[in-house]
Coordinates of C-alpha atoms in Angstrom, one line a residue:
M1 CA 82.3 14.3 38.5
M2 CA 84.4 17.4 39.1
G3 CA 87.6 17.6 37.0
P4 CA 91.1 18.2 38.3
R5 CA 92.2 21.8 39.2
Q6 CA 93.6 23.7 36.2
E7 CA 97.1 24.9 36.9
A8 CA 99.5 26.6 34.5
Q9 CA 102.5 24.5 33.8
A10 CA 105.7 26.3 32.8
A11 CA 107.3 25.0 29.7
L12 CA 110.7 25.6 28.1
F13 CA 109.4 25.5 24.5
Y14 CA 106.1 26.3 22.9
A15 CA 104.9 25.3 19.4
F16 CA 102.9 28.5 18.7
S17 CA 101.9 30.3 15.5
L18 CA 100.1 33.6 15.3
E19 CA 98.8 32.7 11.9
D20 CA 96.8 29.8 13.4
H21 CA 95.3 31.9 16.1
V22 CA 93.9 34.8 14.1
P23 CA 90.3 33.9 12.9
Q24 CA 89.9 33.6 9.1
D25 CA 87.0 36.1 9.2
H26 CA 88.8 38.7 11.3
L27 CA 88.5 42.2 9.9
L28 CA 92.2 42.7 10.0
R29 CA 92.8 39.8 7.6
S30 CA 90.7 41.6 5.0
I31 CA 92.2 45.0 5.6
D32 CA 95.8 43.6 5.5
R33 CA 95.3 42.6 1.8
F34 CA 94.9 46.3 0.9
V35 CA 97.5 47.9 3.1
D36 CA 100.5 48.8 0.8
L37 CA 103.3 50.3 2.9
D38 CA 106.3 49.3 0.7
S39 CA 107.1 52.8 -0.3
I40 CA 107.1 54.3 3.2
R41 CA 110.8 53.7 3.9
A42 CA 111.9 55.3 0.7
H43 CA 109.5 58.2 1.2
L44 CA 111.0 58.9 4.7
A45 CA 114.6 58.2 3.9
D46 CA 115.6 61.9 3.7
F47 CA 114.0 62.6 7.1
Y48 CA 116.2 60.2 9.0
S49 CA 119.8 60.7 10.1
H50 CA 122.5 58.4 8.7
T51 CA 124.1 58.1 12.1
G52 CA 122.9 57.2 15.6
R53 CA 120.7 54.5 17.1
P54 CA 118.3 52.7 14.7
S55 CA 114.8 54.0 14.9
V56 CA 111.5 52.1 15.3
D57 CA 110.3 50.8 12.0
P58 CA 107.9 53.5 10.6
E59 CA 105.8 50.7 8.9
L60 CA 105.1 49.3 12.4
L61 CA 104.0 52.7 13.7
I62 CA 101.6 53.2 10.8
R63 CA 100.2 49.7 11.2
M64 CA 99.6 50.3 14.8
L65 CA 97.9 53.7 14.1
L66 CA 95.6 51.9 11.5
V67 CA 94.6 49.4 14.1
G68 CA 93.8 52.2 16.5
Y69 CA 91.6 54.1 14.1
C70 CA 90.0 51.1 12.6
F71 CA 88.8 49.9 16.0
G72 CA 88.2 53.2 17.7
I73 CA 91.3 53.1 20.1
R74 CA 92.0 56.8 20.4
S75 CA 94.6 56.7 23.2
E76 CA 98.1 55.8 22.1
R77 CA 98.9 54.5 25.6
R78 CA 95.9 52.1 25.4
L79 CA 96.8 51.2 21.8
C80 CA 100.2 50.0 22.9
E81 CA 98.6 47.9 25.6
E82 CA 96.1 46.4 23.2
V83 CA 98.7 45.5 20.6
H84 CA 100.8 43.9 23.3
L85 CA 97.9 41.7 24.4
N86 CA 95.8 41.1 21.3
L87 CA 97.1 38.3 19.0
A88 CA 95.3 39.6 15.9
Y89 CA 96.8 43.1 16.4
R90 CA 100.3 41.6 16.7
W91 CA 99.7 39.6 13.6
F92 CA 98.7 42.7 11.6
C93 CA 101.6 44.7 13.0
R94 CA 104.1 41.9 12.0
L95 CA 105.1 41.4 15.7
D96 CA 106.0 38.0 17.1
L97 CA 105.1 37.0 20.6
T98 CA 108.6 38.0 21.9
D99 CA 108.8 41.3 19.9
R100 CA 108.5 44.5 22.0
V101 CA 105.8 47.0 21.4
P102 CA 107.1 50.6 20.9
D103 CA 106.5 53.1 23.7
H104 CA 103.6 55.5 23.2
S105 CA 105.9 58.5 23.2
T106 CA 107.4 57.3 19.9
F107 CA 104.2 58.2 18.1
S108 CA 104.2 61.8 19.2
K109 CA 107.9 62.2 18.4
N110 CA 107.4 60.9 14.9
R111 CA 104.1 62.6 14.3
H112 CA 105.4 66.1 15.2
G113 CA 108.5 65.5 13.2
R114 CA 109.2 63.4 10.2
F115 CA 105.6 62.2 9.6
R116 CA 104.3 65.8 9.4
E117 CA 107.2 67.2 7.5
S118 CA 107.0 64.5 4.8
E119 CA 103.1 64.6 4.7
L120 CA 103.2 60.8 5.2
L121 CA 99.7 60.6 6.5
R122 CA 98.3 62.3 3.4
R123 CA 100.3 59.9 1.3
L124 CA 98.9 57.0 3.3
F125 CA 95.4 58.2 2.7
E126 CA 95.9 58.8 -1.0
T127 CA 97.3 55.2 -1.2
T128 CA 94.0 53.9 0.0
V129 CA 92.1 56.1 -2.6
A130 CA 94.4 54.8 -5.4
R131 CA 93.6 51.2 -4.3
C132 CA 89.9 51.9 -4.3
I133 CA 90.2 53.3 -7.8
A134 CA 92.2 50.3 -8.9
E135 CA 89.5 48.0 -7.5
G136 CA 86.8 49.8 -9.6
L137 CA 85.0 51.4 -6.6
V138 CA 85.5 55.0 -7.9
S139 CA 84.2 56.3 -11.2
G140 CA 84.7 60.0 -10.4
Q141 CA 81.5 61.0 -12.2
R142 CA 79.3 61.9 -9.2
L143 CA 81.0 63.4 -6.2
A144 CA 79.4 64.7 -3.0
V145 CA 80.8 67.0 -0.4
D146 CA 79.9 67.9 3.2
A147 CA 81.4 69.0 6.5
S148 CA 80.9 67.8 10.0
L149 CA 81.7 69.5 13.3
I150 CA 84.3 67.7 15.5
E151 CA 84.6 69.0 19.0
A152 CA 88.1 70.3 19.7
D153 CA 90.2 69.5 22.8
A154 CA 89.5 73.0 24.2
N155 CA 87.0 74.6 26.6
K156 CA 85.6 78.1 27.3
Q157 CA 87.4 78.4 30.7
N158 CA 90.7 78.6 28.9
S159 CA 89.7 81.2 26.3
T160 CA 89.8 84.9 25.6
P161 CA 86.9 87.2 24.3
K162 CA 87.4 88.6 20.8
E163 CA 88.1 92.1 22.0
D164 CA 91.0 90.9 24.1
W165 CA 92.6 88.6 21.5
D166 CA 95.5 89.9 19.4
A167 CA 97.6 87.3 17.6
T168 CA 100.3 89.9 16.8
Q169 CA 101.2 90.1 20.5
I170 CA 102.0 86.4 20.8
D171 CA 105.6 85.4 21.1
P172 CA 106.0 82.2 19.0
S173 CA 109.1 81.1 21.0
D174 CA 107.0 80.9 24.2
A175 CA 103.8 79.6 22.7
P176 CA 102.6 76.0 22.8
R177 CA 102.9 73.9 19.6
A178 CA 99.2 74.3 18.7
V179 CA 99.5 78.1 18.9
R180 CA 102.6 78.1 16.7
E181 CA 100.9 76.0 14.1
Y182 CA 97.9 78.4 14.1
L183 CA 100.2 81.4 13.6
D184 CA 101.7 79.6 10.6
T185 CA 98.2 79.2 9.0
L186 CA 96.9 82.8 9.5
D187 CA 97.3 83.4 5.7
K188 CA 95.5 80.2 4.7
A189 CA 91.8 80.2 3.9
A190 CA 91.3 76.9 5.8
F191 CA 92.0 78.5 9.1
G192 CA 93.2 82.1 9.4
A193 CA 92.2 83.9 6.2
A194 CA 88.7 82.4 5.6
S195 CA 86.9 85.4 7.2
E196 CA 87.7 88.7 8.7
V197 CA 85.0 88.2 11.4
Q198 CA 86.5 87.4 14.8
P199 CA 85.0 84.6 16.8
K200 CA 83.3 85.4 20.1
F201 CA 85.9 83.5 22.0
T202 CA 89.4 82.2 21.1
S203 CA 90.9 79.2 22.8
H204 CA 94.4 79.6 24.4
S205 CA 95.2 75.9 23.9
D206 CA 93.9 75.6 20.3
P207 CA 93.2 79.0 18.7
A208 CA 92.6 77.2 15.3
S209 CA 89.3 75.8 16.6
Q210 CA 86.1 77.8 16.2
W211 CA 83.7 78.8 18.9
T212 CA 80.3 77.7 17.4
A213 CA 76.7 77.0 18.3
A214 CA 75.9 75.5 14.9
R215 CA 74.2 72.5 16.6
K216 CA 71.5 74.7 18.0
G217 CA 72.7 73.8 21.5
P218 CA 75.4 74.9 23.9
A219 CA 78.3 76.5 22.0
F220 CA 81.7 74.7 21.9
F221 CA 85.1 74.8 20.2
S222 CA 85.3 72.7 17.1
C223 CA 87.0 72.0 13.8
S224 CA 85.3 70.9 10.5
D225 CA 86.1 67.6 8.9
N226 CA 85.4 68.1 5.2
Y227 CA 84.8 64.9 3.0
L228 CA 84.7 64.7 -0.7
I229 CA 83.3 61.2 -1.6
D230 CA 82.5 59.2 -4.7
T231 CA 78.8 58.2 -4.5
D232 CA 79.2 54.9 -6.3
H233 CA 80.4 53.1 -3.2
G234 CA 80.9 55.9 -0.7
V235 CA 84.7 56.0 -1.0
I236 CA 86.3 59.1 0.5
V237 CA 88.5 60.6 -2.3
D238 CA 89.7 63.6 -0.3
V239 CA 89.6 65.1 3.2
E240 CA 90.5 68.5 4.5
A241 CA 90.5 70.1 8.0
T242 CA 89.2 73.7 8.4
R243 CA 87.7 76.0 10.9
S244 CA 84.0 75.6 11.4
I245 CA 82.8 78.5 9.3
R246 CA 81.0 78.3 5.9
Q247 CA 83.7 80.4 4.0
A248 CA 86.4 77.9 5.0
E249 CA 84.3 74.9 4.1
L250 CA 83.5 76.4 0.7
G251 CA 87.2 77.0 0.1
S252 CA 88.1 73.5 1.1
T253 CA 85.7 72.2 -1.6
K254 CA 87.6 74.0 -4.3
T255 CA 90.9 72.7 -2.8
M256 CA 89.7 69.1 -2.8
L257 CA 88.3 69.2 -6.3
K258 CA 91.5 70.6 -7.7
R259 CA 93.6 68.0 -5.7
V260 CA 91.7 64.9 -6.9
R261 CA 91.9 66.2 -10.5
D262 CA 95.7 66.6 -10.2
R263 CA 96.4 63.4 -8.2
F264 CA 93.9 61.0 -9.6
D265 CA 92.7 62.6 -12.8
L266 CA 89.1 62.7 -11.6
H267 CA 86.8 65.1 -13.5
P268 CA 83.4 64.9 -11.9
E269 CA 80.3 65.4 -14.0
R270 CA 78.3 66.7 -11.0
L271 CA 78.9 67.8 -7.4
I272 CA 76.3 67.0 -4.8
A273 CA 76.0 69.1 -1.7
D274 CA 73.5 70.8 0.7
T275 CA 72.3 74.4 0.7
A276 CA 75.4 75.7 2.5
Y277 CA 77.3 75.2 -0.7
G278 CA 74.7 76.9 -2.9
T279 CA 76.1 80.5 -2.8
G280 CA 76.5 82.4 -6.0
P281 CA 80.3 82.5 -6.1
M282 CA 80.5 78.7 -5.4
L283 CA 77.9 77.8 -8.1
G284 CA 79.7 80.2 -10.6
W285 CA 83.0 78.5 -9.9
L286 CA 81.5 75.0 -10.4
V287 CA 79.9 76.0 -13.7
D288 CA 83.2 77.5 -14.9
Q289 CA 84.8 74.2 -14.1
G290 CA 82.3 72.3 -16.2
I291 CA 80.7 70.7 -13.1
A292 CA 77.0 70.5 -12.8
P293 CA 75.9 71.8 -9.4
H294 CA 73.3 69.5 -7.9
I295 CA 73.0 71.9 -5.0
P296 CA 70.0 73.7 -3.5
V297 CA 70.5 77.4 -4.2
F298 CA 71.2 79.6 -1.2
D299 CA 68.5 82.2 -1.9
K300 CA 67.1 84.9 0.3
S301 CA 65.0 86.7 -2.4
G302 CA 61.7 85.4 -0.9
R303 CA 59.3 88.0 0.4
P304 CA 57.4 87.3 3.6
D305 CA 54.5 89.6 2.7
G306 CA 53.3 87.4 -0.1
T307 CA 54.2 89.9 -2.9
W308 CA 55.9 88.8 -6.1
T309 CA 59.4 87.5 -5.7
R310 CA 62.3 87.6 -8.2
A311 CA 61.3 84.2 -9.5
D312 CA 58.0 85.7 -10.8
F313 CA 60.0 88.0 -13.1
E314 CA 61.3 86.7 -16.4
W315 CA 65.0 87.3 -17.2
D316 CA 65.6 88.7 -20.7
A317 CA 69.4 88.1 -21.2
G318 CA 69.5 89.5 -24.7
N319 CA 68.3 92.9 -23.6
D320 CA 69.7 92.8 -20.1
Q321 CA 66.4 93.3 -18.4
Y322 CA 63.7 91.7 -16.3
I323 CA 60.1 91.4 -17.5
C324 CA 57.4 91.7 -14.8
P325 CA 54.2 89.5 -14.9
E326 CA 52.4 92.6 -16.4
G327 CA 54.9 92.8 -19.3
H328 CA 56.8 95.9 -18.2
A329 CA 60.6 96.1 -18.3
L330 CA 62.9 96.5 -15.3
K331 CA 66.3 97.8 -16.5
Q332 CA 69.6 98.5 -14.9
F333 CA 70.5 101.6 -17.0
R334 CA 68.2 103.5 -19.3
R335 CA 70.9 105.7 -20.8
N336 CA 74.7 105.7 -21.3
Y337 CA 76.7 107.4 -18.5
S338 CA 79.8 109.4 -19.3
D339 CA 80.7 109.4 -15.6
P340 CA 82.0 106.0 -14.6
N341 CA 80.9 106.5 -11.0
R342 CA 77.3 106.4 -12.1
G343 CA 77.7 103.2 -14.0
P344 CA 78.0 99.6 -12.7
T345 CA 79.0 99.4 -9.1
G346 CA 81.4 96.5 -9.5
K347 CA 80.3 95.0 -6.2
G348 CA 79.0 91.8 -7.8
T349 CA 75.3 92.9 -7.8
A350 CA 73.2 94.9 -10.2
E351 CA 69.9 96.6 -9.5
Y352 CA 67.1 96.6 -12.1
R353 CA 64.3 99.1 -11.6
A354 CA 61.0 99.8 -13.3
L355 CA 59.8 103.3 -14.2
K356 CA 57.9 105.1 -11.4
L357 CA 55.1 106.2 -13.7
T358 CA 54.6 102.6 -15.0
C359 CA 54.4 101.1 -11.5
Q360 CA 52.0 103.9 -10.2
A361 CA 49.6 103.1 -13.0
C362 CA 49.9 99.3 -12.8
P363 CA 46.8 97.4 -11.6
S364 CA 49.1 94.8 -9.9
K365 CA 51.0 97.3 -7.8
Q366 CA 49.6 95.9 -4.5
K367 CA 51.0 92.4 -5.5
C368 CA 54.3 93.8 -6.6
C369 CA 55.5 96.8 -4.6
P370 CA 52.7 98.1 -2.3
N371 CA 55.2 100.1 -0.1
A372 CA 57.5 101.5 -2.8
D373 CA 57.1 103.9 -5.7
A374 CA 58.6 101.5 -8.1
R375 CA 59.7 97.8 -8.1
S376 CA 63.4 97.0 -8.1
I377 CA 65.2 93.6 -8.3
T378 CA 68.8 92.8 -7.3
R379 CA 70.7 90.5 -9.6
E380 CA 73.9 88.9 -8.4
E381 CA 77.0 88.5 -10.5
H382 CA 76.6 84.7 -10.7
E383 CA 72.8 84.7 -11.2
D384 CA 73.3 82.6 -14.5
A385 CA 74.9 79.8 -12.5
R386 CA 72.2 80.1 -9.8
Q387 CA 69.6 79.6 -12.5
I388 CA 71.4 76.6 -13.9
A389 CA 71.3 75.1 -10.4
R390 CA 67.5 75.9 -10.2
D391 CA 66.9 74.2 -13.5
I392 CA 68.8 71.1 -12.4
A393 CA 66.7 71.0 -9.2
L394 CA 63.7 70.3 -11.4
T395 CA 65.1 67.1 -12.9
R396 CA 64.9 63.5 -12.0
Q397 CA 68.6 63.3 -11.6
Y398 CA 68.6 65.9 -8.9
E399 CA 66.2 63.8 -6.9
I400 CA 68.6 60.9 -7.2
S401 CA 71.5 63.1 -6.2
M402 CA 69.7 64.2 -3.0
K403 CA 69.4 60.6 -2.0
L404 CA 73.0 59.9 -2.8
R405 CA 74.1 62.9 -0.6
K406 CA 73.1 60.9 2.5
K407 CA 76.1 58.7 1.9
V408 CA 78.3 61.5 3.2
E409 CA 76.2 61.8 6.4
M410 CA 76.4 58.1 6.9
L411 CA 80.2 58.3 6.7
F412 CA 80.2 61.0 9.4
A413 CA 77.9 58.9 11.6
H414 CA 80.3 55.9 11.1
L415 CA 83.2 58.2 11.9
K416 CA 81.8 59.3 15.3
R417 CA 79.9 56.2 16.4
I418 CA 82.1 53.4 15.3
L419 CA 85.6 54.9 15.0
G420 CA 84.9 57.1 18.1
L421 CA 86.1 60.4 16.6
G422 CA 83.5 62.6 18.2
R423 CA 86.2 64.8 19.9
L424 CA 89.7 65.6 18.7
R425 CA 92.6 64.4 20.8
L426 CA 95.3 66.3 19.0
R427 CA 95.4 70.1 18.9
G428 CA 96.3 72.7 16.2
P429 CA 95.5 72.7 12.5
Y430 CA 98.0 69.9 11.8
G431 CA 96.8 67.8 14.6
A432 CA 93.2 68.0 13.3
S433 CA 94.5 67.2 9.8
D434 CA 96.4 64.1 11.0
E435 CA 93.4 62.7 12.8
F436 CA 91.0 63.3 9.9
L437 CA 93.5 61.7 7.4
L438 CA 94.0 58.6 9.5
A439 CA 90.3 58.2 10.1
A440 CA 89.5 58.6 6.4
A441 CA 92.2 56.1 5.5
A442 CA 90.7 53.6 8.0
Q443 CA 87.2 54.1 6.6
N444 CA 88.4 53.4 3.1
L445 CA 90.2 50.3 4.2
R446 CA 87.1 49.1 6.1
K447 CA 85.1 49.7 2.9
L448 CA 87.5 47.6 0.8
A449 CA 87.4 44.9 3.4
K450 CA 83.6 44.8 3.4
I451 CA 83.3 44.7 -0.3
F452 CA 86.2 42.3 -0.9
P453 CA 86.5 40.1 2.2
A454 CA 89.5 37.8 2.7
P455 CA 88.9 34.2 1.3
Q456 CA 88.0 31.7 3.9
H457 CA 90.4 28.7 4.2
P458 CA 89.5 25.6 6.3
R459 CA 91.4 25.5 9.5
K460 CA 94.0 22.7 9.8
A461 CA 93.2 19.9 12.2

């Protein structure tokens, strides 16, 4: 038979416990065991006034941000609503049923102020890295690096062509926050000083973003999220925000490697990356640092006409010369020059040439230099490091490294599909950095929660 109508009965008192209503297997229970925010108040003490009205607890704000980034809640307005309604979110944020959720404007006020000035979000991210190291998830021997394009909160309609853009004519006092932040980073390789080449368009709302068509589709404004990960368990050990150009991404790799060495004493045996990182200067820097470059060499020495390439010539380091397949020498200099202008160019490259008479009489001229009087080969300054990378590419370990490199791409896929960070919400170089740091911290915490889930306790009757 039909039961009685259900009607809500008002009661004066309720016997209610949040602890009993959060499932034992909830993700936040596992994450909560690895969130260490005890040092936040001491870290921020100098950035608060000793007088005035008490502020919102910074630990509460950080816990709410972690909830948002762990569950893909990008809007801070919506985050406040979700924390207000969701019992598990309230439990994680240490809020009782009667506690009031902070207003959404509190986040932007703290983010643009004391959080950014104190580098709190980087400290939060590095705390998760330290916990992963303590749990034995990071060995630091095999690191991988890559960058992913994240669409910026900008569009072409509000942009200026490169011939009309002049940063020196901008008045910082009248400019938006994102523009002022960009002007502060003009001398930094990550954004302003990475390349002298001006982009085709510059956004008025976020000039730090890069107009790019790297996805082989319609061009858009973007920033690059650079990850340095340990391949043992795919833990992100460092993250850096840059413009979406190769020079800035290469510079961020050096920055991240130096930072993990100084902060966590990580000295990798190898670095794994794709061809974009296989330039001569980058490989030379890695070899100088004692890091084996498991990276495909960025090489344009191939010849489309089928003639002999530079790889067909043997390098004789002792005599500073190349030996062609016919046994003839290609030398840079055949006599000592008293005039320094006729010596080495100092441009990072050297040209080695064979004798004209030798090439003219050679039976293999059609295979070597059919359209030139003599064969010449250009050797870069870091050719020794490039050769080391080529030799590594022939090993079994290199094959394993190329498979491990996919772990970085998997993290970027997780970042965009699960955490919802396919488009930036904050503008400016600092806004992009804040979002990338929080997302990386959330990914590390989810990794810890997956590998070390919370113990399951039987529910009380």
